[in-house]
XYZ file of C-alpha atoms in Angstrom:
275
model
C 15.336 35.571 -22.462
C 15.697 32.087 -21.012
C 14.132 33.267 -17.769
C 11.035 34.547 -19.605
C 10.729 31.224 -21.434
C 10.785 29.189 -18.228
C 8.259 31.521 -16.587
C 5.875 31.103 -19.525
C 6.422 27.331 -19.460
C 5.563 27.171 -15.771
C 2.414 29.252 -16.344
C 1.339 26.968 -19.199
C 1.599 23.945 -16.887
C -0.870 25.342 -14.385
C -4.618 24.936 -14.160
C -6.892 28.029 -14.195
C -6.965 28.028 -10.382
C -3.163 28.050 -10.245
C -2.706 24.350 -9.436
C 0.419 22.929 -11.037
C -0.320 20.115 -13.457
C 1.450 16.835 -12.596
C 4.251 15.861 -14.941
C 2.920 12.904 -16.932
C 6.172 10.965 -17.089
C 7.393 11.853 -13.627
C 8.193 9.086 -11.143
C 7.724 11.458 -8.234
C 4.656 10.401 -6.238
C 3.923 14.043 -5.406
C 3.389 14.816 -9.082
C 0.891 11.976 -9.435
C -1.132 12.791 -6.308
C -1.044 16.592 -6.472
C -4.536 16.887 -8.005
C -6.141 14.740 -5.319
C -8.343 16.868 -3.064
C -8.087 15.535 0.474
C -10.159 17.762 2.732
C -8.341 18.441 6.006
C -10.659 17.783 8.941
C -10.132 18.497 12.614
C -10.540 15.921 15.365
C -13.919 17.351 16.378
C -15.206 17.209 12.806
C -17.453 14.266 11.871
C -15.801 14.266 8.432
C -12.664 13.045 10.161
C -14.254 10.276 12.217
C -16.629 8.637 9.733
C -13.982 7.652 7.131
C -11.660 6.604 9.959
C -14.235 4.327 11.603
C -15.462 2.841 8.324
C -11.932 1.981 7.142
C -10.893 0.498 10.513
C -14.024 -1.661 10.822
C -13.887 -2.733 7.169
C -10.247 -3.818 7.283
C -10.787 -5.820 10.463
C -13.793 -7.572 8.934
C -11.677 -8.525 5.932
C -8.812 -9.826 8.071
C -10.756 -11.698 10.741
C -13.737 -13.299 9.001
C -12.039 -16.096 7.040
C -9.590 -17.264 9.773
C -12.366 -17.425 12.372
C -14.658 -19.301 9.977
C -11.974 -21.903 9.301
C -11.199 -22.228 12.992
C -14.859 -22.948 13.698
C -14.969 -25.488 10.851
C -12.040 -27.272 12.490
C -13.955 -27.192 15.785
C -11.368 -24.907 17.351
C -12.092 -22.560 20.222
C -11.224 -18.886 20.471
C -8.481 -18.252 23.031
C -6.748 -15.323 24.668
C -3.887 -15.814 22.185
C -5.867 -13.583 19.820
C -5.999 -10.622 22.223
C -2.625 -9.076 21.234
C -3.401 -9.775 17.581
C -6.680 -7.901 17.923
C -4.836 -4.924 19.394
C -2.345 -5.160 16.534
C -5.029 -5.188 13.822
C -6.937 -2.283 15.386
C -3.884 -0.020 15.688
C -2.597 -1.022 12.253
C -5.993 -0.307 10.684
C -6.111 3.111 12.371
C -2.654 3.902 11.004
C -3.742 2.833 7.512
C -6.942 4.895 7.775
C -5.007 8.007 8.815
C -2.547 7.441 5.998
C -5.303 7.052 3.401
C -7.403 10.002 4.565
C -4.404 12.343 4.711
C -3.026 11.632 1.248
C -0.210 9.362 2.435
C 1.314 12.173 4.471
C 0.149 11.392 8.010
C 2.582 11.904 10.871
C -0.047 10.664 13.332
C -0.179 7.300 11.541
C 3.414 6.610 12.652
C 2.268 6.719 16.270
C -0.316 3.988 15.710
C 2.134 1.921 13.694
C 4.471 2.189 16.685
C 1.652 0.876 18.905
C 1.245 -2.024 16.457
C 4.916 -2.873 16.814
C 4.578 -2.844 20.602
C 1.756 -5.410 20.374
C 4.038 -7.767 18.446
C 6.421 -7.923 21.410
C 3.779 -9.753 23.415
C 5.016 -13.214 24.392
C 2.019 -14.874 22.694
C 3.193 -13.470 19.344
C 6.949 -13.622 19.867
C 6.711 -17.336 20.646
C 5.875 -17.790 16.965
C 8.878 -16.168 15.284
C 7.582 -16.438 11.694
C 4.313 -14.734 12.608
C 6.142 -12.032 14.549
C 8.362 -11.300 11.543
C 5.412 -11.156 9.128
C 3.570 -8.670 11.316
C 6.641 -6.444 11.587
C 7.132 -6.488 7.808
C 3.521 -5.383 7.265
C 3.911 -2.355 9.542
C 7.305 -1.543 8.023
C 5.730 -1.481 4.581
C 3.035 1.030 5.560
C 5.717 3.249 7.057
C 7.871 2.913 3.940
C 5.062 3.571 1.445
C 4.703 7.112 2.824
C 8.378 7.876 2.106
C 8.297 9.496 -1.322
C 11.987 8.872 -1.976
C 11.364 5.099 -1.912
C 8.918 5.374 -4.807
C 6.448 2.739 -3.569
C 3.286 4.566 -4.604
C 3.196 2.618 -7.863
C 2.503 -0.902 -9.137
C 5.356 -2.347 -7.069
C 3.919 -0.876 -3.885
C 0.457 -2.086 -4.880
C 1.685 -5.659 -5.365
C 3.544 -5.599 -2.047
C 0.498 -4.189 -0.250
C -1.768 -6.872 -1.703
C 0.552 -9.726 -0.745
C 1.330 -8.447 2.743
C -2.227 -7.408 3.630
C -3.505 -10.823 2.514
C -0.896 -13.246 3.807
C 0.136 -11.700 7.125
C -2.776 -11.024 9.473
C -5.173 -13.795 8.337
C -2.368 -16.360 8.521
C -1.261 -14.997 11.907
C -4.810 -15.325 13.268
C -5.331 -18.837 11.917
C -1.925 -20.091 13.035
C -2.247 -18.576 16.506
C -5.488 -20.478 17.052
C -4.604 -23.808 15.437
C -0.771 -23.992 15.510
C -0.702 -25.107 11.870
C -1.781 -24.015 8.387
C -3.832 -25.875 5.823
C -3.439 -25.719 2.066
C -7.177 -25.118 1.739
C -6.959 -22.004 3.912
C -4.071 -20.546 1.913
C -5.818 -21.182 -1.416
C -8.967 -19.511 -0.157
C -6.962 -16.333 0.431
C -6.498 -15.849 -3.329
C -9.768 -13.934 -3.875
C -8.719 -11.651 -1.015
C -5.308 -11.133 -2.631
C -6.766 -9.972 -5.932
C -9.474 -7.981 -4.128
C -6.791 -5.951 -2.336
C -4.985 -5.558 -5.656
C -8.102 -4.222 -7.383
C -9.722 -2.076 -4.681
C -6.432 -0.480 -3.620
C -5.301 0.350 -7.169
C -6.990 3.797 -7.138
C -5.802 4.333 -3.552
C -2.121 3.780 -4.303
C -2.246 5.101 -7.888
C -4.933 7.837 -8.210
C -3.754 8.801 -11.696
C -4.198 7.737 -15.351
C -1.711 4.894 -14.886
C -3.811 3.538 -12.033
C -6.996 3.711 -14.075
C -5.343 1.719 -16.859
C -4.058 -0.831 -14.347
C -7.596 -1.229 -12.986
C -8.584 -2.899 -16.261
C -6.087 -5.658 -15.446
C -6.741 -5.800 -11.708
C -10.522 -6.109 -12.066
C -10.050 -8.934 -14.567
C -7.749 -10.809 -12.197
C -10.195 -10.269 -9.334
C -13.098 -11.652 -11.378
C -11.031 -14.656 -12.463
C -10.087 -15.448 -8.849
C -13.698 -14.944 -7.799
C -15.087 -17.322 -10.439
C -12.501 -19.961 -9.555
C -13.547 -19.745 -5.899
C -17.323 -19.737 -6.131
C -20.095 -19.049 -8.612
C -23.533 -18.123 -7.332
C -26.044 -15.339 -6.802
C -23.618 -13.419 -4.594
C -21.076 -13.427 -7.420
C -23.311 -11.110 -9.418
C -23.549 -8.715 -6.475
C -19.748 -8.689 -6.149
C -19.443 -7.969 -9.867
C -21.757 -4.973 -9.431
C -19.760 -3.693 -6.433
C -16.468 -3.995 -8.323
C -17.889 -2.257 -11.406
C -19.060 0.597 -9.174
C -15.539 0.863 -7.692
C -14.054 0.882 -11.194
C -16.386 3.641 -12.425
C -15.811 5.665 -9.246
C -12.229 6.301 -10.376
C -13.528 8.391 -13.259
C -15.908 10.521 -11.211
C -15.074 14.181 -11.678
C -16.240 15.207 -8.212
C -13.224 15.133 -5.921
C -14.414 13.516 -2.735
C -10.896 12.684 -1.585
C -10.724 10.658 1.631
C -14.409 9.734 1.270
C -13.564 8.083 -2.027
C -10.860 5.941 -0.426
C -13.305 5.056 2.343
C -15.746 3.773 -0.280
C -13.086 1.566 -1.879
C -12.285 -0.098 1.448
C -15.975 -0.463 2.298
C -16.615 -2.161 -1.058
C -13.634 -4.426 -0.384
C -15.159 -5.491 2.944
C -18.612 -6.053 1.437
C -17.089 -8.148 -1.343
C -15.150 -10.316 1.098
C -18.211 -10.797 3.318
C -20.057 -12.119 0.268
C -17.148 -14.293 -0.867
C -16.549 -15.950 2.505
C -19.892 -17.192 3.783
């Protein structure tokens, strides 16, 4: 009797195609990502390479633009001290791209995160112990966020991602070139902080909870944006962010392409913010 009841209950919790519905109150990340349709693509498939390249290029544009602009404003020169950092950001971005396009279950991403760690052992980075530690923490987070038992695919993980992605690499780049930090530079990172928080909300939390949180995150992003600069480009950024917000409700499941679009919109927004 009990066995028949549980069988009927399991059948009632499935979609017409047999997909198990996620448990609404579950804290298991697998339950909240199970309806996401990430199309597996082989290495020779262009559907694998385009999202990968777009995410890697976009993240590096976000990380490098502001520090290099400030260095030029301070009449600083680019040096070879940035070479290991460039290798670090490339390998880290590839690991993030693999993680995002494979539904946070990418074994290959660990290999590139390992390469990132190797770059931090360069003497030019290790000579600055605080920077070295920050870079290690960032990689450790992206390894940890894929471990379902840690439960970081939620608002806590989103907050940690936003803080680490904003205050690690840009600060490492600026400090490596100038050997000091300015309060102005740190304050100008705030729009980037809330941009990561908004654009990565549907990436970390592709579920109803994430869509509700987007109402808060887009408001915080707009507030940070208006406090930084108001102009013609602000309207364009508003339009880009509204498009990203609406994209969460699109019924067509475009999977890894959808995450690619979020990161691309993040990069476009930051290029318009930091001019």
